[in-house]
JSON list of C-alpha atoms in Angstrom, two decimals:
[
{"chain": "A", "resi": 1, "resn": "THR", "atom": "CA", "xyz": [-71.82, 43.05, 10.69]},
{"chain": "A", "resi": 2, "resn": "GLN", "atom": "CA", "xyz": [-71.61, 41.88, 7.12]},
{"chain": "A", "resi": 3, "resn": "LEU", "atom": "CA", "xyz": [-73.47, 38.72, 6.29]},
{"chain": "A", "resi": 4, "resn": "LEU", "atom": "CA", "xyz": [-73.53, 36.64, 3.16]},
{"chain": "A", "resi": 5, "resn": "GLU", "atom": "CA", "xyz": [-76.50, 34.33, 2.78]},
{"chain": "A", "resi": 6, "resn": "GLN", "atom": "CA", "xyz": [-76.27, 31.46, 0.37]},
{"chain": "A", "resi": 7, "resn": "SER", "atom": "CA", "xyz": [-79.23, 29.60, -1.06]},
{"chain": "A", "resi": 8, "resn": "PRO", "atom": "CA", "xyz": [-80.14, 26.89, -1.32]},
{"chain": "A", "resi": 9, "resn": "GLN", "atom": "CA", "xyz": [-78.18, 25.14, 1.41]},
{"chain": "A", "resi": 10, "resn": "PHE", "atom": "CA", "xyz": [-78.44, 21.85, -0.43]},
{"chain": "A", "resi": 11, "resn": "LEU", "atom": "CA", "xyz": [-79.16, 21.00, -4.06]},
{"chain": "A", "resi": 12, "resn": "SER", "atom": "CA", "xyz": [-79.57, 17.55, -5.56]},
{"chain": "A", "resi": 13, "resn": "ILE", "atom": "CA", "xyz": [-79.96, 17.21, -9.32]},
{"chain": "A", "resi": 14, "resn": "GLN", "atom": "CA", "xyz": [-79.51, 14.68, -12.10]},
{"chain": "A", "resi": 15, "resn": "GLU", "atom": "CA", "xyz": [-76.55, 14.74, -14.42]},
{"chain": "A", "resi": 16, "resn": "GLY", "atom": "CA", "xyz": [-77.19, 17.04, -17.36]},
{"chain": "A", "resi": 17, "resn": "GLU", "atom": "CA", "xyz": [-79.48, 19.44, -15.49]},
{"chain": "A", "resi": 18, "resn": "ASN", "atom": "CA", "xyz": [-78.66, 23.07, -14.80]},
{"chain": "A", "resi": 19, "resn": "LEU", "atom": "CA", "xyz": [-78.39, 24.64, -11.36]},
{"chain": "A", "resi": 20, "resn": "THR", "atom": "CA", "xyz": [-77.99, 28.08, -9.84]},
{"chain": "A", "resi": 21, "resn": "VAL", "atom": "CA", "xyz": [-76.58, 29.00, -6.45]},
{"chain": "A", "resi": 22, "resn": "TYR", "atom": "CA", "xyz": [-77.24, 32.41, -4.96]},
{"chain": "A", "resi": 23, "resn": "CYS", "atom": "CA", "xyz": [-75.20, 34.56, -2.62]},
{"chain": "A", "resi": 24, "resn": "ASN", "atom": "CA", "xyz": [-76.93, 37.62, -1.15]},
{"chain": "A", "resi": 25, "resn": "SER", "atom": "CA", "xyz": [-76.05, 40.41, 1.22]},
{"chain": "A", "resi": 26, "resn": "SER", "atom": "CA", "xyz": [-77.32, 43.81, 2.33]},
{"chain": "A", "resi": 27, "resn": "SER", "atom": "CA", "xyz": [-73.73, 45.07, 2.25]},
{"chain": "A", "resi": 28, "resn": "VAL", "atom": "CA", "xyz": [-71.62, 46.21, -0.69]},
{"chain": "A", "resi": 29, "resn": "PHE", "atom": "CA", "xyz": [-68.45, 44.25, -1.37]},
{"chain": "A", "resi": 30, "resn": "SER", "atom": "CA", "xyz": [-65.36, 45.36, -3.23]},
{"chain": "A", "resi": 31, "resn": "SER", "atom": "CA", "xyz": [-64.94, 41.86, -4.60]},
{"chain": "A", "resi": 32, "resn": "LEU", "atom": "CA", "xyz": [-66.67, 38.56, -4.28]},
{"chain": "A", "resi": 33, "resn": "GLN", "atom": "CA", "xyz": [-65.04, 35.20, -4.62]},
{"chain": "A", "resi": 34, "resn": "TRP", "atom": "CA", "xyz": [-66.39, 31.74, -5.22]},
{"chain": "A", "resi": 35, "resn": "TYR", "atom": "CA", "xyz": [-64.66, 28.71, -3.79]},
{"chain": "A", "resi": 36, "resn": "ARG", "atom": "CA", "xyz": [-65.21, 25.00, -3.90]},
{"chain": "A", "resi": 37, "resn": "GLN", "atom": "CA", "xyz": [-64.35, 22.91, -0.86]},
{"chain": "A", "resi": 38, "resn": "GLU", "atom": "CA", "xyz": [-63.95, 19.16, -0.61]},
{"chain": "A", "resi": 39, "resn": "PRO", "atom": "CA", "xyz": [-64.35, 17.41, 2.78]},
{"chain": "A", "resi": 40, "resn": "GLY", "atom": "CA", "xyz": [-61.29, 17.84, 4.97]},
{"chain": "A", "resi": 41, "resn": "GLU", "atom": "CA", "xyz": [-59.58, 20.23, 2.55]},
{"chain": "A", "resi": 42, "resn": "GLY", "atom": "CA", "xyz": [-59.11, 23.96, 2.15]},
{"chain": "A", "resi": 43, "resn": "PRO", "atom": "CA", "xyz": [-61.35, 26.10, -0.08]},
{"chain": "A", "resi": 44, "resn": "VAL", "atom": "CA", "xyz": [-60.12, 26.22, -3.68]},
{"chain": "A", "resi": 45, "resn": "LEU", "atom": "CA", "xyz": [-60.63, 29.49, -5.49]},
{"chain": "A", "resi": 46, "resn": "LEU", "atom": "CA", "xyz": [-62.79, 29.30, -8.61]},
{"chain": "A", "resi": 47, "resn": "VAL", "atom": "CA", "xyz": [-63.23, 32.94, -9.58]},
{"chain": "A", "resi": 48, "resn": "THR", "atom": "CA", "xyz": [-63.18, 36.53, -8.35]},
{"chain": "A", "resi": 49, "resn": "VAL", "atom": "CA", "xyz": [-65.68, 39.14, -9.52]},
{"chain": "A", "resi": 50, "resn": "VAL", "atom": "CA", "xyz": [-65.06, 42.82, -8.85]},
{"chain": "A", "resi": 51, "resn": "THR", "atom": "CA", "xyz": [-67.20, 44.94, -11.18]},
{"chain": "A", "resi": 52, "resn": "GLY", "atom": "CA", "xyz": [-70.94, 45.41, -10.73]},
{"chain": "A", "resi": 53, "resn": "GLY", "atom": "CA", "xyz": [-72.77, 43.49, -13.44]},
{"chain": "A", "resi": 54, "resn": "GLU", "atom": "CA", "xyz": [-69.68, 41.46, -14.29]},
{"chain": "A", "resi": 55, "resn": "VAL", "atom": "CA", "xyz": [-70.12, 38.01, -15.77]},
{"chain": "A", "resi": 56, "resn": "LYS", "atom": "CA", "xyz": [-67.30, 35.47, -15.82]},
{"chain": "A", "resi": 57, "resn": "LYS", "atom": "CA", "xyz": [-67.34, 32.05, -17.38]},
{"chain": "A", "resi": 58, "resn": "LEU", "atom": "CA", "xyz": [-65.25, 29.07, -16.41]},
{"chain": "A", "resi": 59, "resn": "LYS", "atom": "CA", "xyz": [-66.16, 26.24, -18.78]},
{"chain": "A", "resi": 60, "resn": "ARG", "atom": "CA", "xyz": [-69.70, 25.23, -17.73]},
{"chain": "A", "resi": 61, "resn": "LEU", "atom": "CA", "xyz": [-69.71, 27.59, -14.73]},
{"chain": "A", "resi": 62, "resn": "THR", "atom": "CA", "xyz": [-71.02, 31.15, -15.08]},
{"chain": "A", "resi": 63, "resn": "PHE", "atom": "CA", "xyz": [-70.53, 33.65, -12.29]},
{"chain": "A", "resi": 64, "resn": "GLN", "atom": "CA", "xyz": [-72.36, 36.96, -12.07]},
{"chain": "A", "resi": 65, "resn": "PHE", "atom": "CA", "xyz": [-71.86, 39.92, -9.75]},
{"chain": "A", "resi": 66, "resn": "GLY", "atom": "CA", "xyz": [-74.91, 42.06, -9.10]},
{"chain": "A", "resi": 67, "resn": "ASP", "atom": "CA", "xyz": [-75.01, 45.64, -10.36]},
{"chain": "A", "resi": 68, "resn": "ALA", "atom": "CA", "xyz": [-74.96, 46.95, -6.79]},
{"chain": "A", "resi": 69, "resn": "ARG", "atom": "CA", "xyz": [-72.16, 44.54, -5.79]},
{"chain": "A", "resi": 70, "resn": "LYS", "atom": "CA", "xyz": [-74.30, 43.07, -3.02]},
{"chain": "A", "resi": 71, "resn": "ASP", "atom": "CA", "xyz": [-75.12, 39.72, -4.55]},
{"chain": "A", "resi": 72, "resn": "SER", "atom": "CA", "xyz": [-73.77, 37.08, -6.86]},
{"chain": "A", "resi": 73, "resn": "SER", "atom": "CA", "xyz": [-74.80, 33.86, -8.52]},
{"chain": "A", "resi": 74, "resn": "LEU", "atom": "CA", "xyz": [-73.13, 30.73, -9.77]},
{"chain": "A", "resi": 75, "resn": "HIS", "atom": "CA", "xyz": [-74.80, 28.87, -12.61]},
{"chain": "A", "resi": 76, "resn": "ILE", "atom": "CA", "xyz": [-73.69, 25.42, -13.72]},
{"chain": "A", "resi": 77, "resn": "THR", "atom": "CA", "xyz": [-74.83, 24.22, -17.12]},
{"chain": "A", "resi": 78, "resn": "ALA", "atom": "CA", "xyz": [-75.25, 20.52, -17.83]},
{"chain": "A", "resi": 79, "resn": "ALA", "atom": "CA", "xyz": [-73.98, 19.48, -14.42]},
{"chain": "A", "resi": 80, "resn": "GLN", "atom": "CA", "xyz": [-71.76, 16.43, -14.12]},
{"chain": "A", "resi": 81, "resn": "PRO", "atom": "CA", "xyz": [-71.08, 14.17, -11.12]},
{"chain": "A", "resi": 82, "resn": "GLY", "atom": "CA", "xyz": [-67.64, 15.79, -10.90]},
{"chain": "A", "resi": 83, "resn": "ASP", "atom": "CA", "xyz": [-69.38, 19.07, -9.99]},
{"chain": "A", "resi": 84, "resn": "THR", "atom": "CA", "xyz": [-70.50, 17.54, -6.70]},
{"chain": "A", "resi": 85, "resn": "GLY", "atom": "CA", "xyz": [-69.11, 19.52, -3.79]},
{"chain": "A", "resi": 86, "resn": "LEU", "atom": "CA", "xyz": [-69.52, 22.42, -1.39]},
{"chain": "A", "resi": 87, "resn": "TYR", "atom": "CA", "xyz": [-69.60, 25.83, -3.06]},
{"chain": "A", "resi": 88, "resn": "LEU", "atom": "CA", "xyz": [-68.76, 28.87, -0.97]},
{"chain": "A", "resi": 89, "resn": "CYS", "atom": "CA", "xyz": [-69.05, 32.56, -1.70]},
{"chain": "A", "resi": 90, "resn": "ALA", "atom": "CA", "xyz": [-66.90, 35.06, 0.17]},
{"chain": "A", "resi": 91, "resn": "GLY", "atom": "CA", "xyz": [-66.77, 38.84, 0.01]},
{"chain": "A", "resi": 92, "resn": "ALA", "atom": "CA", "xyz": [-64.15, 41.43, 0.82]},
{"chain": "A", "resi": 93, "resn": "ARG", "atom": "CA", "xyz": [-64.84, 45.08, 1.70]},
{"chain": "A", "resi": 94, "resn": "ALA", "atom": "CA", "xyz": [-61.59, 46.24, 0.14]},
{"chain": "A", "resi": 95, "resn": "ALA", "atom": "CA", "xyz": [-58.38, 44.91, -1.31]},
{"chain": "A", "resi": 96, "resn": "GLY", "atom": "CA", "xyz": [-56.41, 43.15, 1.39]},
{"chain": "A", "resi": 97, "resn": "ASN", "atom": "CA", "xyz": [-59.37, 42.87, 3.74]},
{"chain": "A", "resi": 98, "resn": "LYS", "atom": "CA", "xyz": [-60.62, 39.74, 5.43]},
{"chain": "A", "resi": 99, "resn": "LEU", "atom": "CA", "xyz": [-63.12, 37.54, 3.65]},
{"chain": "A", "resi": 100, "resn": "THR", "atom": "CA", "xyz": [-66.65, 37.08, 4.96]},
{"chain": "A", "resi": 101, "resn": "PHE", "atom": "CA", "xyz": [-67.97, 33.69, 3.97]},
{"chain": "A", "resi": 102, "resn": "GLY", "atom": "CA", "xyz": [-71.44, 32.46, 3.20]},
{"chain": "A", "resi": 103, "resn": "GLY", "atom": "CA", "xyz": [-72.69, 29.25, 4.74]},
{"chain": "A", "resi": 104, "resn": "GLY", "atom": "CA", "xyz": [-72.15, 27.25, 1.57]},
{"chain": "A", "resi": 105, "resn": "THR", "atom": "CA", "xyz": [-74.29, 25.28, -0.83]},
{"chain": "A", "resi": 106, "resn": "ARG", "atom": "CA", "xyz": [-73.78, 21.57, -0.99]},
{"chain": "A", "resi": 107, "resn": "VAL", "atom": "CA", "xyz": [-74.36, 20.32, -4.54]},
{"chain": "A", "resi": 108, "resn": "LEU", "atom": "CA", "xyz": [-74.98, 16.67, -5.36]},
{"chain": "A", "resi": 109, "resn": "VAL", "atom": "CA", "xyz": [-75.09, 15.66, -9.03]},
{"chain": "A", "resi": 110, "resn": "LYS", "atom": "CA", "xyz": [-76.39, 12.15, -9.50]},
{"chain": "A", "resi": 111, "resn": "PRO", "atom": "CA", "xyz": [-75.27, 10.12, -12.52]},
{"chain": "B", "resi": 1, "resn": "GLU", "atom": "CA", "xyz": [-50.71, 27.99, -9.34]},
{"chain": "B", "resi": 2, "resn": "PRO", "atom": "CA", "xyz": [-49.46, 29.53, -6.09]},
{"chain": "B", "resi": 3, "resn": "GLU", "atom": "CA", "xyz": [-49.45, 27.18, -3.11]},
{"chain": "B", "resi": 4, "resn": "VAL", "atom": "CA", "xyz": [-49.87, 27.67, 0.61]},
{"chain": "B", "resi": 5, "resn": "THR", "atom": "CA", "xyz": [-48.65, 24.83, 2.82]},
{"chain": "B", "resi": 6, "resn": "GLN", "atom": "CA", "xyz": [-49.64, 24.03, 6.40]},
{"chain": "B", "resi": 7, "resn": "THR", "atom": "CA", "xyz": [-48.33, 21.69, 9.07]},
{"chain": "B", "resi": 8, "resn": "PRO", "atom": "CA", "xyz": [-49.31, 19.51, 10.76]},
{"chain": "B", "resi": 9, "resn": "SER", "atom": "CA", "xyz": [-52.27, 18.22, 8.80]},
{"chain": "B", "resi": 10, "resn": "HIS", "atom": "CA", "xyz": [-53.83, 16.90, 12.01]},
{"chain": "B", "resi": 11, "resn": "GLN", "atom": "CA", "xyz": [-53.10, 17.82, 15.63]},
{"chain": "B", "resi": 12, "resn": "VAL", "atom": "CA", "xyz": [-54.64, 16.07, 18.61]},
{"chain": "B", "resi": 13, "resn": "THR", "atom": "CA", "xyz": [-54.15, 17.69, 22.00]},
{"chain": "B", "resi": 14, "resn": "GLN", "atom": "CA", "xyz": [-55.46, 17.65, 25.52]},
{"chain": "B", "resi": 15, "resn": "MET", "atom": "CA", "xyz": [-57.54, 20.53, 26.81]},
{"chain": "B", "resi": 16, "resn": "GLY", "atom": "CA", "xyz": [-55.32, 23.18, 28.38]},
{"chain": "B", "resi": 17, "resn": "GLN", "atom": "CA", "xyz": [-52.28, 22.36, 26.26]},
{"chain": "B", "resi": 18, "resn": "GLU", "atom": "CA", "xyz": [-50.59, 24.78, 23.91]},
{"chain": "B", "resi": 19, "resn": "VAL", "atom": "CA", "xyz": [-50.57, 24.17, 20.18]},
{"chain": "B", "resi": 20, "resn": "ILE", "atom": "CA", "xyz": [-48.70, 25.86, 17.37]},
{"chain": "B", "resi": 21, "resn": "LEU", "atom": "CA", "xyz": [-50.01, 25.65, 13.83]},
{"chain": "B", "resi": 22, "resn": "ARG", "atom": "CA", "xyz": [-47.62, 26.46, 11.03]},
{"chain": "B", "resi": 23, "resn": "CYS", "atom": "CA", "xyz": [-48.09, 27.95, 7.59]},
{"chain": "B", "resi": 24, "resn": "VAL", "atom": "CA", "xyz": [-45.79, 28.73, 4.72]},
{"chain": "B", "resi": 25, "resn": "PRO", "atom": "CA", "xyz": [-47.67, 31.34, 2.70]},
{"chain": "B", "resi": 26, "resn": "ILE", "atom": "CA", "xyz": [-47.05, 32.42, -0.85]},
{"chain": "B", "resi": 27, "resn": "SER", "atom": "CA", "xyz": [-43.79, 34.32, -0.81]},
{"chain": "B", "resi": 28, "resn": "ASN", "atom": "CA", "xyz": [-43.40, 38.04, -1.31]},
{"chain": "B", "resi": 29, "resn": "HIS", "atom": "CA", "xyz": [-46.81, 39.02, 0.00]},
{"chain": "B", "resi": 30, "resn": "LEU", "atom": "CA", "xyz": [-47.52, 41.42, 2.82]},
{"chain": "B", "resi": 31, "resn": "TYR", "atom": "CA", "xyz": [-50.90, 40.11, 3.93]},
{"chain": "B", "resi": 32, "resn": "PHE", "atom": "CA", "xyz": [-51.51, 36.79, 5.67]},
{"chain": "B", "resi": 33, "resn": "TYR", "atom": "CA", "xyz": [-54.68, 35.47, 7.21]},
{"chain": "B", "resi": 34, "resn": "TRP", "atom": "CA", "xyz": [-55.90, 32.77, 9.54]},
{"chain": "B", "resi": 35, "resn": "TYR", "atom": "CA", "xyz": [-59.41, 31.40, 9.35]},
{"chain": "B", "resi": 36, "resn": "ARG", "atom": "CA", "xyz": [-61.09, 28.52, 11.09]},
{"chain": "B", "resi": 37, "resn": "GLN", "atom": "CA", "xyz": [-64.01, 26.26, 10.28]},
{"chain": "B", "resi": 38, "resn": "ILE", "atom": "CA", "xyz": [-65.80, 24.30, 12.96]},
{"chain": "B", "resi": 39, "resn": "LEU", "atom": "CA", "xyz": [-67.22, 21.08, 11.55]},
{"chain": "B", "resi": 40, "resn": "GLY", "atom": "CA", "xyz": [-70.39, 21.80, 9.59]},
{"chain": "B", "resi": 41, "resn": "GLN", "atom": "CA", "xyz": [-70.15, 25.56, 10.05]},
{"chain": "B", "resi": 42, "resn": "LYS", "atom": "CA", "xyz": [-69.02, 28.62, 8.10]},
{"chain": "B", "resi": 43, "resn": "VAL", "atom": "CA", "xyz": [-65.42, 29.55, 7.48]},
{"chain": "B", "resi": 44, "resn": "GLU", "atom": "CA", "xyz": [-64.70, 32.29, 10.03]},
{"chain": "B", "resi": 45, "resn": "PHE", "atom": "CA", "xyz": [-62.03, 34.98, 9.98]},
{"chain": "B", "resi": 46, "resn": "LEU", "atom": "CA", "xyz": [-59.59, 34.96, 12.89]},
{"chain": "B", "resi": 47, "resn": "VAL", "atom": "CA", "xyz": [-56.82, 37.43, 12.19]},
{"chain": "B", "resi": 48, "resn": "SER", "atom": "CA", "xyz": [-54.99, 39.27, 9.44]},
{"chain": "B", "resi": 49, "resn": "PHE", "atom": "CA", "xyz": [-51.31, 40.08, 9.54]},
{"chain": "B", "resi": 50, "resn": "TYR", "atom": "CA", "xyz": [-49.82, 42.88, 7.50]},
{"chain": "B", "resi": 51, "resn": "ASN", "atom": "CA", "xyz": [-46.22, 43.93, 7.40]},
{"chain": "B", "resi": 52, "resn": "ASN", "atom": "CA", "xyz": [-45.40, 41.88, 10.51]},
{"chain": "B", "resi": 53, "resn": "GLU", "atom": "CA", "xyz": [-48.24, 43.28, 12.60]},
{"chain": "B", "resi": 54, "resn": "ILE", "atom": "CA", "xyz": [-51.81, 42.26, 13.32]},
{"chain": "B", "resi": 55, "resn": "SER", "atom": "CA", "xyz": [-54.01, 44.48, 11.15]},
{"chain": "B", "resi": 56, "resn": "GLU", "atom": "CA", "xyz": [-57.40, 43.11, 12.14]},
{"chain": "B", "resi": 57, "resn": "LYS", "atom": "CA", "xyz": [-58.74, 40.42, 14.44]},
{"chain": "B", "resi": 58, "resn": "SER", "atom": "CA", "xyz": [-62.13, 38.95, 15.15]},
{"chain": "B", "resi": 59, "resn": "GLU", "atom": "CA", "xyz": [-63.89, 38.43, 18.46]},
{"chain": "B", "resi": 60, "resn": "ILE", "atom": "CA", "xyz": [-62.78, 34.81, 18.33]},
{"chain": "B", "resi": 61, "resn": "PHE", "atom": "CA", "xyz": [-59.14, 35.87, 18.45]},
{"chain": "B", "resi": 62, "resn": "ASP", "atom": "CA", "xyz": [-58.88, 36.45, 22.20]},
{"chain": "B", "resi": 63, "resn": "ASP", "atom": "CA", "xyz": [-55.86, 36.52, 24.49]},
{"chain": "B", "resi": 64, "resn": "GLN", "atom": "CA", "xyz": [-55.38, 32.78, 24.08]},
{"chain": "B", "resi": 65, "resn": "PHE", "atom": "CA", "xyz": [-54.42, 33.27, 20.44]},
{"chain": "B", "resi": 66, "resn": "SER", "atom": "CA", "xyz": [-51.29, 34.80, 18.99]},
{"chain": "B", "resi": 67, "resn": "VAL", "atom": "CA", "xyz": [-49.65, 34.99, 15.58]},
{"chain": "B", "resi": 68, "resn": "GLU", "atom": "CA", "xyz": [-46.02, 35.33, 14.71]},
{"chain": "B", "resi": 69, "resn": "ARG", "atom": "CA", "xyz": [-43.76, 35.39, 11.74]},
{"chain": "B", "resi": 70, "resn": "PRO", "atom": "CA", "xyz": [-40.65, 33.83, 13.29]},
{"chain": "B", "resi": 71, "resn": "ASP", "atom": "CA", "xyz": [-38.67, 34.00, 10.07]},
{"chain": "B", "resi": 72, "resn": "GLY", "atom": "CA", "xyz": [-39.07, 35.21, 6.53]},
{"chain": "B", "resi": 73, "resn": "SER", "atom": "CA", "xyz": [-41.17, 32.30, 5.34]},
{"chain": "B", "resi": 74, "resn": "ASN", "atom": "CA", "xyz": [-43.11, 30.78, 8.24]},
{"chain": "B", "resi": 75, "resn": "PHE", "atom": "CA", "xyz": [-46.26, 32.12, 9.83]},
{"chain": "B", "resi": 76, "resn": "THR", "atom": "CA", "xyz": [-47.60, 30.58, 13.04]},
{"chain": "B", "resi": 77, "resn": "LEU", "atom": "CA", "xyz": [-50.84, 30.56, 14.99]},
{"chain": "B", "resi": 78, "resn": "LYS", "atom": "CA", "xyz": [-50.49, 29.69, 18.66]},
{"chain": "B", "resi": 79, "resn": "ILE", "atom": "CA", "xyz": [-53.29, 28.75, 21.01]},
{"chain": "B", "resi": 80, "resn": "ARG", "atom": "CA", "xyz": [-51.95, 28.98, 24.57]},
{"chain": "B", "resi": 81, "resn": "SER", "atom": "CA", "xyz": [-54.48, 26.91, 26.48]},
{"chain": "B", "resi": 82, "resn": "THR", "atom": "CA", "xyz": [-56.76, 24.97, 24.20]},
{"chain": "B", "resi": 83, "resn": "LYS", "atom": "CA", "xyz": [-60.44, 24.48, 24.92]},
{"chain": "B", "resi": 84, "resn": "LEU", "atom": "CA", "xyz": [-62.80, 21.85, 23.57]},
{"chain": "B", "resi": 85, "resn": "GLU", "atom": "CA", "xyz": [-64.48, 24.47, 21.41]},
{"chain": "B", "resi": 86, "resn": "ASP", "atom": "CA", "xyz": [-61.18, 25.21, 19.65]},
{"chain": "B", "resi": 87, "resn": "SER", "atom": "CA", "xyz": [-61.58, 21.94, 17.76]},
{"chain": "B", "resi": 88, "resn": "ALA", "atom": "CA", "xyz": [-61.83, 22.97, 14.12]},
{"chain": "B", "resi": 89, "resn": "MET", "atom": "CA", "xyz": [-60.03, 23.14, 10.80]},
{"chain": "B", "resi": 90, "resn": "TYR", "atom": "CA", "xyz": [-57.60, 26.05, 10.77]},
{"chain": "B", "resi": 91, "resn": "PHE", "atom": "CA", "xyz": [-56.70, 27.57, 7.42]},
{"chain": "B", "resi": 92, "resn": "CYS", "atom": "CA", "xyz": [-53.93, 29.93, 6.50]},
{"chain": "B", "resi": 93, "resn": "ALA", "atom": "CA", "xyz": [-54.55, 32.15, 3.48]},
{"chain": "B", "resi": 94, "resn": "SER", "atom": "CA", "xyz": [-52.30, 34.24, 1.35]},
{"chain": "B", "resi": 95, "resn": "PRO", "atom": "CA", "xyz": [-53.53, 36.79, -1.17]},
{"chain": "B", "resi": 96, "resn": "VAL", "atom": "CA", "xyz": [-52.27, 37.51, -4.62]},
{"chain": "B", "resi": 97, "resn": "PRO", "atom": "CA", "xyz": [-53.04, 41.12, -5.43]},
{"chain": "B", "resi": 98, "resn": "THR", "atom": "CA", "xyz": [-53.50, 41.37, -9.16]},
{"chain": "B", "resi": 99, "resn": "GLY", "atom": "CA", "xyz": [-54.53, 44.71, -10.56]},
{"chain": "B", "resi": 100, "resn": "GLY", "atom": "CA", "xyz": [-56.91, 45.55, -7.73]},
{"chain": "B", "resi": 101, "resn": "ASP", "atom": "CA", "xyz": [-58.35, 42.07, -7.32]},
{"chain": "B", "resi": 102, "resn": "ASP", "atom": "CA", "xyz": [-57.52, 40.14, -4.23]},
{"chain": "B", "resi": 103, "resn": "GLU", "atom": "CA", "xyz": [-57.57, 36.43, -4.59]},
{"chain": "B", "resi": 104, "resn": "GLN", "atom": "CA", "xyz": [-56.93, 34.60, -1.36]},
{"chain": "B", "resi": 105, "resn": "PHE", "atom": "CA", "xyz": [-55.39, 31.19, -1.73]},
{"chain": "B", "resi": 106, "resn": "PHE", "atom": "CA", "xyz": [-56.03, 28.83, 1.13]},
{"chain": "B", "resi": 107, "resn": "GLY", "atom": "CA", "xyz": [-53.78, 26.15, 2.52]},
{"chain": "B", "resi": 108, "resn": "PRO", "atom": "CA", "xyz": [-54.99, 22.58, 3.00]},
{"chain": "B", "resi": 109, "resn": "GLY", "atom": "CA", "xyz": [-55.70, 23.25, 6.66]},
{"chain": "B", "resi": 110, "resn": "THR", "atom": "CA", "xyz": [-54.77, 21.77, 10.02]},
{"chain": "B", "resi": 111, "resn": "ARG", "atom": "CA", "xyz": [-57.42, 19.72, 11.75]},
{"chain": "B", "resi": 112, "resn": "LEU", "atom": "CA", "xyz": [-57.18, 20.47, 15.47]},
{"chain": "B", "resi": 113, "resn": "THR", "atom": "CA", "xyz": [-58.88, 18.05, 17.83]},
{"chain": "B", "resi": 114, "resn": "VAL", "atom": "CA", "xyz": [-59.00, 19.03, 21.49]},
{"chain": "B", "resi": 115, "resn": "LEU", "atom": "CA", "xyz": [-59.85, 16.19, 23.87]}
]
């Protein structure tokens, strides 16, 4: 059974601070995706990483895929209250396969 | 950006009743997925549907569940006899294969409440 563990489960920071969310597994994934989910809504895709060691940037968000394709991180620089939300990582074993989700990290950015 | 739509947004039903959840996935794709999320818990895979057949299903997807593609655009999830523990958000997802990447786009979900 593939498992994705996210840490921390909850993160509360002040506006302007940096934060990092981790997503770890003992399994290798073909691709790993990061989503953001608002209460009562579906997950919204932020980025997909597919190559070991890959780094992708989306404005103040930096996503990294581990060299062994077992783990990933999301780093937010100078967080803003608009970054508040639930961040989910999800991995796929191969193209077209189901996604296995982590438990999520709830981020609260205080103004 | 591609969009997946789902109806209804909220369904309330009595235990033992049948429900049908509907999804219109992104067109021209072979793979479709259903996931569910019980309140406060992880998003869980239910079933994948490829080329009009179930390609994979989870332990959750027992005989009470079925999926169909009744026409070229709609994709349905049926629960024959709902149980209290079926209360959850149900999401349909549709992938966009792009050069080896698979990005799954999720619908807004149907909130199912079983009383």
